[in-house]
Amino acid sequence: MEIKYIIDTLFALFAMTLIIFMVPGFAMLEAGLVRTKNVTAVLTVNVMIYAVASLAFMLIGYSLAFGSWDNDGMSKWAAFLFQMAFVGKTINIMSGGVSERARIIPLIFFTVIMAAIIYPLVVNVTWGANFLAGTALDISSMHDLAGCTVIHSTGAWALLAAILIIGPRRRRYGKDGKVRVIPASNIPLVVLGALLLWIGWFGFNGGSVGSISSKENADLVALTIMNTNTAGLAGAVIVALMMYLKYKKFDITMILNGALGGLVSVTAGADIFDMYAPIYIGAIGGVIVVYGVALFDKLKLDDPVGALSVHLLNGIWGTIAVALFASDISLWAQIKGILVVGIFAFTSSYVVIYVLNKFSPFRANDEEQLEGLDIEECGVEAYPEFKRTI
Amino acid sequence: MEIKYIIDTLFALFAMTLIIFMVPGFAMLEAGLVRTKNVTAVLTVNVMIYAVASLAFMLIGYSLAFGSWDNDGMSKWAAFLFQMAFVGKTINIMSGGVSERARIIPLIFFTVIMAAIIYPLVVNVTWGANFLAGTALDISSMHDLAGCTVIHSTGAWALLAAILIIGPRRRRYGKDGKVRVIPASNIPLVVLGALLLWIGWFGFNGGSVGSISSKENADLVALTIMNTNTAGLAGAVIVALMMYLKYKKFDITMILNGALGGLVSVTAGADIFDMYAPIYIGAIGGVIVVYGVALFDKLKLDDPVGALSVHLLNGIWGTIAVALFASDISLWAQIKGILVVGIFAFTSSYVVIYVLNKFSPFRANDEEQLEGLDIEECGVEAYPEFKRTI
Amino acid sequence: MEIKYIIDTLFALFAMTLIIFMVPGFAMLEAGLVRTKNVTAVLTVNVMIYAVASLAFMLIGYSLAFGSWDNDGMSKWAAFLFQMAFVGKTINIMSGGVSERARIIPLIFFTVIMAAIIYPLVVNVTWGANFLAGTALDISSMHDLAGCTVIHSTGAWALLAAILIIGPRRRRYGKDGKVRVIPASNIPLVVLGALLLWIGWFGFNGGSVGSISSKENADLVALTIMNTNTAGLAGAVIVALMMYLKYKKFDITMILNGALGGLVSVTAGADIFDMYAPIYIGAIGGVIVVYGVALFDKLKLDDPVGALSVHLLNGIWGTIAVALFASDISLWAQIKGILVVGIFAFTSSYVVIYVLNKFSPFRANDEEQLEGLDIEECGVEAYPEFKRTI
């Protein structure tokens, strides 16, 4: 049917474009959350991830994931572009969580390996060619629409491995066990970035339905986008309520992380939930973020952007939620998927980061961190004309 | 016709997405216009409005407005999403105009009532189920494509009520009657926000045609978007000219408000004007903004973002312009619509804000305003590392 | 075929919208690259260019370029909007390169003439009515999909003329021949702007295919967008590598200019290259930017945003690359197109700027440049509350 082919190609290009807005989305969010002395470095990492990951995926990863470039339902170039738009996100999750102390060069090396091999292998066994088909490790029956496990957890497992190897930022955890609060340097950028991510999610989840060219699929795409949005709303509202009840203050960075947690949590099942389920799922996602951020600080896992809570915990929660809220999905299939992907993503990332770290150390030393990575890594200050208070 | 259903669903999702860009649009515009000490608060309000208003509209307002979720022409979820994207805008208009002095908690309460009841009732009698049908107050013959009256005036009537109750910012109007100029703190954010709003308007007005799936409708959608854009252009150009002739300076915040005034002014009739009418309509809209801003300051109605001029005066002007520029539209139908909606929106908002104000005062006291709402309301400074001149 | 008409109209509106994101794209990029004292002026110029150029093109230029508003394949309003979205870009290229010293008034006059006459004449003989058809100067056999020559070189030839007449910024080139480095004032804005331009390019090049409503065209549009993106990726990666090898630093402004150079370089032939060619073409584009920036500084052609390298050199390179990488395109046709357009665009711009300069001098004097154009031209500081280091 030529008309279906045309419409689904246009739809994939539309969805892809929305996802690409997540590139400035992550960049602005992270640039706003870190201190001014690390802003250029974090922006540079974001741009380099998009550039390097997309090329590596085009040249190696895509074939590894899907076995072939062929596509019948839409233009194969559109199908590729849509998948390509995903790749960098897993690495953004990882790089954001080690910002303010990780060097650019080893991050770029890791980007190549993640985009060319690790992530494509995860896709292979979930959405792709599935080399595990028929084996005991086959996890293709996991329902994971747009990647609670495939994208968010995978990236966040890599982040956990990175944090364990790289360690926290200088002076983040005092000898007395106290956590030093490091405030975000530019709140408008944080808000802009989070909202661009939110919009990108419509393309991410809606596009993952794969086709809009039948009445049923048109309904499914629209419901998916609605559910995605609803979970984000619920995550924001619940965290705002928690913040107000506890502190009588509306901490906007936490509220936005609540929204992002809600958006992650609905990503596995937005296509099969009814319109009310995302309210509960997203709200729980928001609660998870609040307690998660505190938990990881207690564990001295330093994560300046809250990525472990938003993407790891909610990636897991969202994958499980599919089974809890949709009766025909097996809880065991979901858990098995989480375990297989988690063990592979964490182990492989750990090994890669460990080895890379020997040749090209990830961690900027204390003097460099004190001065800020912008000068050291980029030679460019983010705001050279503004006098600083610190 | 399945194909029409599919295309109109895709079109509604596209239009909805553009409108959602108005969320960062309003947020950046207002964050740029207020002083640095109130930036986080204003951003938090914007995020909370989107979250709370959308949920309230989904759970209560939408049914109240349209009577049912059923839709034949496109996916009912897409139809909902498109309408949902509108709701927060009315409240953004209100909240922007009371920024730098209104607390977050009462604004959130007002958001719930506006999104669940007041705005849905306005929609009910204009675009919706119309419980006034057949009565003397029936205003369904008003032509208001995308809400000069339904959105812009409604939000701005609520703002007028709020300003009357909350009062101006501390020290805004001196005892000698002088108006203290309070400059915008971040012009790039102002420009970014205004341009995102402009782009969102394409979805707002274009999508309001409701269908693109016939040759006639495809022409109508494209003409509507073109007319929308043209009025914005004309508003910007006329205000730039006025500024230059009067001050020999190009005041960019005024020029952008001129563009927004132009965009509002064409919102009621962008689908029925020829391609030249929006030049006149938008230019008049720009002129209205310039004189309106001066007028409201003379009346000591303190409105930091110029929302009364942009949305109230131009909402009225745009609704009337439909009758002036399109011969088959009754001027009386337009005026009657303005009056019925205006009286209802102003009165109901006034009562709600008045009552809310008794339980949860809107106005931050002078010490809090002096310190800035960011510390008081959010506990988060917008730019903690930048030294301030004031 | 009604359905093709509908889909192509929707597609053109989608592409147009993406291109309009280049308005905030250019605005943010330039606002980030200039010093804080010139930020408002540069933003004002960007807004005025969009407003004035679009109106002038609507009232005069479009008819001059295409002879008629008729269109069979899609809504004529959508066809116009898509073309209108292009116009301002040529002038953005010019205005960006003379920022920090050019006044707003003469830039607006130039905008009118460029959008109403010069650019439409270029379009006339390339994509339009072609009044040169059958003459010795006929260049309609040049393959220039989305304007390497028609847009990028045209704008950059005008810039070269402007730089020759206006001269460099005050104290940019010392008497000892040394080039004074003037750092960008806001790197997040630079990144945001460049990424918005990148996304806009998908609409620019993809939309220039002109139709998506057949299987072949759907493939062509998707391939065009993929190739566009790939060249941007390659430009960024090669420049990052060059920067690191030479300075051991990742200069993000240069990396982004490399990406933009890559995007320009693929703009003439993105529809006819295979998927690997843009890697080479974009990488060469990035290399050209690095050497180009050094070259123009050696020639004392002061261009604060690197527009001559990004748009002029890569506009030429991209037009030639079509013949080198696609066997059925005549190298002579491409070179002839470059020459005819270049001579016309440079000469006509030079004459217009020269004459305008007599009546309304472009160059702000040294005191005004020292104080910054924001105060002088706009009366509005960009960041009035931030203490400056300089």
Tab-separated table of N, CA and C in Angstrom, chain C residues 68-153:
chain	number	residue	atom	x	y	z
C	68	SER	N	4.472	33.688	-10.578
C	68	SER	CA	3.059	33.518	-10.239
C	68	SER	C	2.950	32.797	-8.913
C	69	TRP	N	1.799	32.955	-8.260
C	69	TRP	CA	1.559	32.237	-7.007
C	69	TRP	C	0.917	30.872	-7.234
C	70	ASP	N	0.606	30.558	-8.482
C	70	ASP	CA	-0.081	29.292	-8.740
C	70	ASP	C	0.777	28.093	-8.365
C	71	ASN	N	0.085	27.062	-7.939
C	71	ASN	CA	0.779	25.832	-7.605
C	71	ASN	C	-0.223	24.697	-7.740
C	72	ASP	N	0.178	23.637	-8.389
C	72	ASP	CA	-0.764	22.532	-8.567
C	72	ASP	C	-0.574	21.421	-7.555
C	73	GLY	N	0.678	21.205	-7.161
C	73	GLY	CA	0.972	20.011	-6.374
C	73	GLY	C	0.560	20.105	-4.921
C	74	MET	N	0.453	21.338	-4.440
C	74	MET	CA	0.082	21.528	-3.034
C	74	MET	C	-0.586	22.878	-2.913
C	75	SER	N	-1.079	23.181	-1.720
C	75	SER	CA	-1.689	24.481	-1.502
C	75	SER	C	-0.689	25.579	-1.840
C	76	LYS	N	-1.149	26.563	-2.604
C	76	LYS	CA	-0.233	27.648	-2.971
C	76	LYS	C	0.224	28.423	-1.748
C	77	TRP	N	-0.596	28.420	-0.688
C	77	TRP	CA	-0.187	29.133	0.526
C	77	TRP	C	0.958	28.381	1.223
C	78	ALA	N	0.880	27.064	1.190
C	78	ALA	CA	1.949	26.268	1.798
C	78	ALA	C	3.237	26.409	0.994
C	79	ALA	N	3.092	26.421	-0.333
C	79	ALA	CA	4.275	26.595	-1.180
C	79	ALA	C	4.940	27.941	-0.902
C	80	PHE	N	4.109	28.972	-0.743
C	80	PHE	CA	4.667	30.276	-0.417
C	80	PHE	C	5.368	30.261	0.938
C	81	LEU	N	4.685	29.708	1.944
C	81	LEU	CA	5.263	29.714	3.294
C	81	LEU	C	6.626	29.017	3.309
C	82	PHE	N	6.720	27.904	2.590
C	82	PHE	CA	7.990	27.192	2.547
C	82	PHE	C	9.080	28.072	1.945
C	83	GLN	N	8.773	28.745	0.851
C	83	GLN	CA	9.766	29.627	0.232
C	83	GLN	C	10.062	30.845	1.115
C	84	MET	N	9.039	31.356	1.749
C	84	MET	CA	9.213	32.528	2.618
C	84	MET	C	10.164	32.229	3.766
C	85	ALA	N	10.091	30.983	4.242
C	85	ALA	CA	10.947	30.613	5.368
C	85	ALA	C	12.432	30.703	5.016
C	86	PHE	N	12.730	30.633	3.710
C	86	PHE	CA	14.129	30.682	3.270
C	86	PHE	C	14.728	32.091	3.315
C	87	VAL	N	13.913	33.070	2.976
C	87	VAL	CA	14.429	34.388	2.601
C	87	VAL	C	15.324	35.002	3.665
C	88	GLY	N	14.793	35.062	4.879
C	88	GLY	CA	15.542	35.707	5.935
C	88	GLY	C	16.918	35.100	6.145
C	89	LYS	N	17.066	33.826	5.809
C	89	LYS	CA	18.339	33.149	6.062
C	89	LYS	C	19.498	33.815	5.335
C	90	THR	N	19.269	34.216	4.083
C	90	THR	CA	20.357	34.860	3.336
C	90	THR	C	20.803	36.130	4.047
C	91	ILE	N	19.850	36.815	4.650
C	91	ILE	CA	20.185	38.084	5.300
C	91	ILE	C	20.761	37.833	6.688
C	92	ASN	N	20.309	36.777	7.359
C	92	ASN	CA	20.927	36.385	8.636
C	92	ASN	C	22.416	36.123	8.458
C	93	ILE	N	22.746	35.484	7.346
C	93	ILE	CA	24.154	35.178	7.076
C	93	ILE	C	24.952	36.470	6.983
C	94	MET	N	24.383	37.437	6.279
C	94	MET	CA	25.054	38.721	6.107
C	94	MET	C	25.120	39.478	7.427
C	95	SER	N	23.995	39.579	8.114
C	95	SER	CA	23.975	40.423	9.321
C	95	SER	C	24.841	39.833	10.433
C	96	GLY	N	24.863	38.513	10.542
C	96	GLY	CA	25.678	37.885	11.577
C	96	GLY	C	27.154	38.243	11.421
C	97	GLY	N	27.611	38.264	10.198
C	97	GLY	CA	29.025	38.528	9.946
C	97	GLY	C	29.460	39.957	10.161
C	98	VAL	N	28.509	40.893	10.205
C	98	VAL	CA	28.888	42.285	10.485
C	98	VAL	C	28.389	42.718	11.863
C	99	SER	N	28.078	41.743	12.711
C	99	SER	CA	27.554	42.116	14.025
C	99	SER	C	28.645	42.750	14.880
C	100	GLU	N	28.243	43.413	15.901
C	100	GLU	CA	29.082	44.168	16.836
C	100	GLU	C	29.571	45.508	16.263
C	101	ARG	N	29.172	45.819	15.024
C	101	ARG	CA	29.542	47.151	14.515
C	101	ARG	C	28.549	47.725	13.521
C	102	ALA	N	27.604	46.935	13.015
C	102	ALA	CA	26.667	47.469	12.016
C	102	ALA	C	25.386	47.964	12.693
C	103	ARG	N	24.934	49.106	12.262
C	103	ARG	CA	23.710	49.700	12.787
C	103	ARG	C	22.473	48.981	12.268
C	104	ILE	N	21.382	49.155	12.985
C	104	ILE	CA	20.152	48.438	12.653
C	104	ILE	C	19.431	49.044	11.456
C	105	ILE	N	19.330	50.369	11.413
C	105	ILE	CA	18.568	51.027	10.343
C	105	ILE	C	19.056	50.653	8.939
C	106	PRO	N	20.340	50.836	8.634
C	106	PRO	CA	20.757	50.447	7.275
C	106	PRO	C	20.613	48.938	7.027
C	107	LEU	N	20.759	48.129	8.079
C	107	LEU	CA	20.537	46.691	7.885
C	107	LEU	C	19.094	46.412	7.484
C	108	ILE	N	18.168	47.177	8.048
C	108	ILE	CA	16.757	46.983	7.675
C	108	ILE	C	16.522	47.401	6.228
C	109	PHE	N	17.115	48.528	5.827
C	109	PHE	CA	16.980	48.934	4.428
C	109	PHE	C	17.539	47.851	3.500
C	110	PHE	N	18.703	47.344	3.852
C	110	PHE	CA	19.297	46.302	3.013
C	110	PHE	C	18.390	45.069	2.965
C	111	THR	N	17.786	44.759	4.111
C	111	THR	CA	16.884	43.601	4.172
C	111	THR	C	15.758	43.722	3.154
C	112	VAL	N	15.184	44.909	3.072
C	112	VAL	CA	14.092	45.113	2.117
C	112	VAL	C	14.560	44.820	0.691
C	113	ILE	N	15.709	45.373	0.326
C	113	ILE	CA	16.181	45.223	-1.057
C	113	ILE	C	16.595	43.787	-1.347
C	114	MET	N	17.244	43.165	-0.376
C	114	MET	CA	17.653	41.770	-0.557
C	114	MET	C	16.443	40.863	-0.727
C	115	ALA	N	15.435	41.053	0.145
C	115	ALA	CA	14.284	40.137	0.137
C	115	ALA	C	13.323	40.432	-0.998
C	116	ALA	N	13.310	41.691	-1.440
C	116	ALA	CA	12.361	42.055	-2.497
C	116	ALA	C	12.959	41.888	-3.884
C	117	ILE	N	14.282	42.053	-4.017
C	117	ILE	CA	14.862	42.087	-5.359
C	117	ILE	C	16.043	41.133	-5.555
C	118	ILE	N	17.115	41.316	-4.772
C	118	ILE	CA	18.347	40.572	-5.074
C	118	ILE	C	18.123	39.063	-4.966
C	119	TYR	N	17.684	38.610	-3.787
C	119	TYR	CA	17.469	37.173	-3.614
C	119	TYR	C	16.406	36.641	-4.586
C	120	PRO	N	15.282	37.326	-4.773
C	120	PRO	CA	14.302	36.819	-5.749
C	120	PRO	C	14.869	36.681	-7.162
C	121	LEU	N	15.761	37.590	-7.552
C	121	LEU	CA	16.362	37.452	-8.885
C	121	LEU	C	17.226	36.198	-8.953
C	122	VAL	N	17.956	35.921	-7.874
C	122	VAL	CA	18.758	34.695	-7.842
C	122	VAL	C	17.852	33.469	-7.944
C	123	VAL	N	16.761	33.489	-7.202
C	123	VAL	CA	15.827	32.362	-7.255
C	123	VAL	C	15.193	32.262	-8.639
C	124	ASN	N	14.883	33.406	-9.208
C	124	ASN	CA	14.262	33.420	-10.531
C	124	ASN	C	15.077	32.593	-11.531
C	125	VAL	N	16.378	32.767	-11.543
C	125	VAL	CA	17.205	32.126	-12.571
C	125	VAL	C	17.675	30.722	-12.168
C	126	THR	N	17.337	30.289	-10.966
C	126	THR	CA	17.768	28.954	-10.546
C	126	THR	C	16.572	28.018	-10.326
C	127	TRP	N	15.712	28.387	-9.379
C	127	TRP	CA	14.562	27.529	-9.076
C	127	TRP	C	13.264	28.078	-9.638
C	128	GLY	N	13.306	29.270	-10.228
C	128	GLY	CA	12.069	29.975	-10.498
C	128	GLY	C	11.734	30.137	-11.969
C	129	ALA	N	11.189	31.306	-12.290
C	129	ALA	CA	10.661	31.555	-13.628
C	129	ALA	C	11.763	31.582	-14.690
C	130	ASN	N	12.980	31.911	-14.281
C	130	ASN	CA	14.163	31.885	-15.137
C	130	ASN	C	14.105	32.800	-16.346
C	131	PHE	N	14.303	34.066	-16.109
C	131	PHE	CA	14.296	35.017	-17.221
C	131	PHE	C	15.549	34.899	-18.090
C	132	LEU	N	16.524	34.115	-17.613
C	132	LEU	CA	17.729	33.890	-18.421
C	132	LEU	C	17.612	32.665	-19.332
C	133	ALA	N	16.456	31.993	-19.285
C	133	ALA	CA	16.304	30.758	-20.062
C	133	ALA	C	16.665	30.993	-21.524
C	134	GLY	N	17.501	30.109	-22.051
C	134	GLY	CA	17.862	30.203	-23.458
C	134	GLY	C	18.981	31.181	-23.744
C	135	THR	N	19.389	31.989	-22.766
C	135	THR	CA	20.513	32.894	-22.987
C	135	THR	C	21.813	32.193	-22.617
C	136	ALA	N	22.904	32.858	-22.899
C	136	ALA	CA	24.215	32.282	-22.582
C	136	ALA	C	24.434	32.176	-21.076
C	137	LEU	N	23.683	32.960	-20.320
C	137	LEU	CA	23.853	32.951	-18.863
C	137	LEU	C	22.908	31.980	-18.162
C	138	ASP	N	22.157	31.202	-18.914
C	138	ASP	CA	21.214	30.256	-18.306
C	138	ASP	C	21.961	29.293	-17.382
C	139	ILE	N	21.597	29.288	-16.107
C	139	ILE	CA	22.274	28.390	-15.162
C	139	ILE	C	21.301	27.395	-14.545
C	140	SER	N	20.185	27.204	-15.205
C	140	SER	CA	19.166	26.351	-14.593
C	140	SER	C	19.575	24.887	-14.563
C	141	SER	N	20.664	24.515	-15.240
C	141	SER	CA	21.097	23.120	-15.145
C	141	SER	C	21.993	22.859	-13.938
C	142	MET	N	22.309	23.905	-13.177
C	142	MET	CA	23.022	23.676	-11.914
C	142	MET	C	22.123	22.886	-10.972
C	143	HIS	N	22.666	21.853	-10.330
C	143	HIS	CA	21.887	21.120	-9.324
C	143	HIS	C	22.186	21.714	-7.953
C	144	ASP	N	21.196	22.361	-7.376
C	144	ASP	CA	21.398	23.010	-6.069
C	144	ASP	C	20.129	22.819	-5.248
C	145	LEU	N	20.019	21.624	-4.657
C	145	LEU	CA	18.771	21.216	-4.007
C	145	LEU	C	18.163	22.296	-3.126
C	146	ALA	N	18.915	22.713	-2.097
C	146	ALA	CA	18.324	23.611	-1.102
C	146	ALA	C	19.170	24.853	-0.910
C	147	GLY	N	20.071	25.108	-1.877
C	147	GLY	CA	20.657	26.430	-1.874
C	147	GLY	C	22.074	26.615	-1.373
C	148	CYS	N	22.998	25.705	-1.673
C	148	CYS	CA	24.415	25.992	-1.399
C	148	CYS	C	24.794	27.322	-2.040
C	149	THR	N	24.379	27.458	-3.292
C	149	THR	CA	24.668	28.693	-4.015
C	149	THR	C	23.541	29.713	-3.846
C	150	VAL	N	22.310	29.225	-3.974
C	150	VAL	CA	21.172	30.150	-4.003
C	150	VAL	C	20.973	30.841	-2.653
C	151	ILE	N	21.181	30.108	-1.571
C	151	ILE	CA	20.987	30.689	-0.245
C	151	ILE	C	22.331	31.065	0.389
C	152	HIS	N	23.166	30.050	0.605
C	152	HIS	CA	24.335	30.268	1.459
C	152	HIS	C	25.357	31.194	0.816
C	153	SER	N	25.720	30.907	-0.440
C	153	SER	CA	26.699	31.785	-1.079
C	153	SER	C	26.124	33.169	-1.318
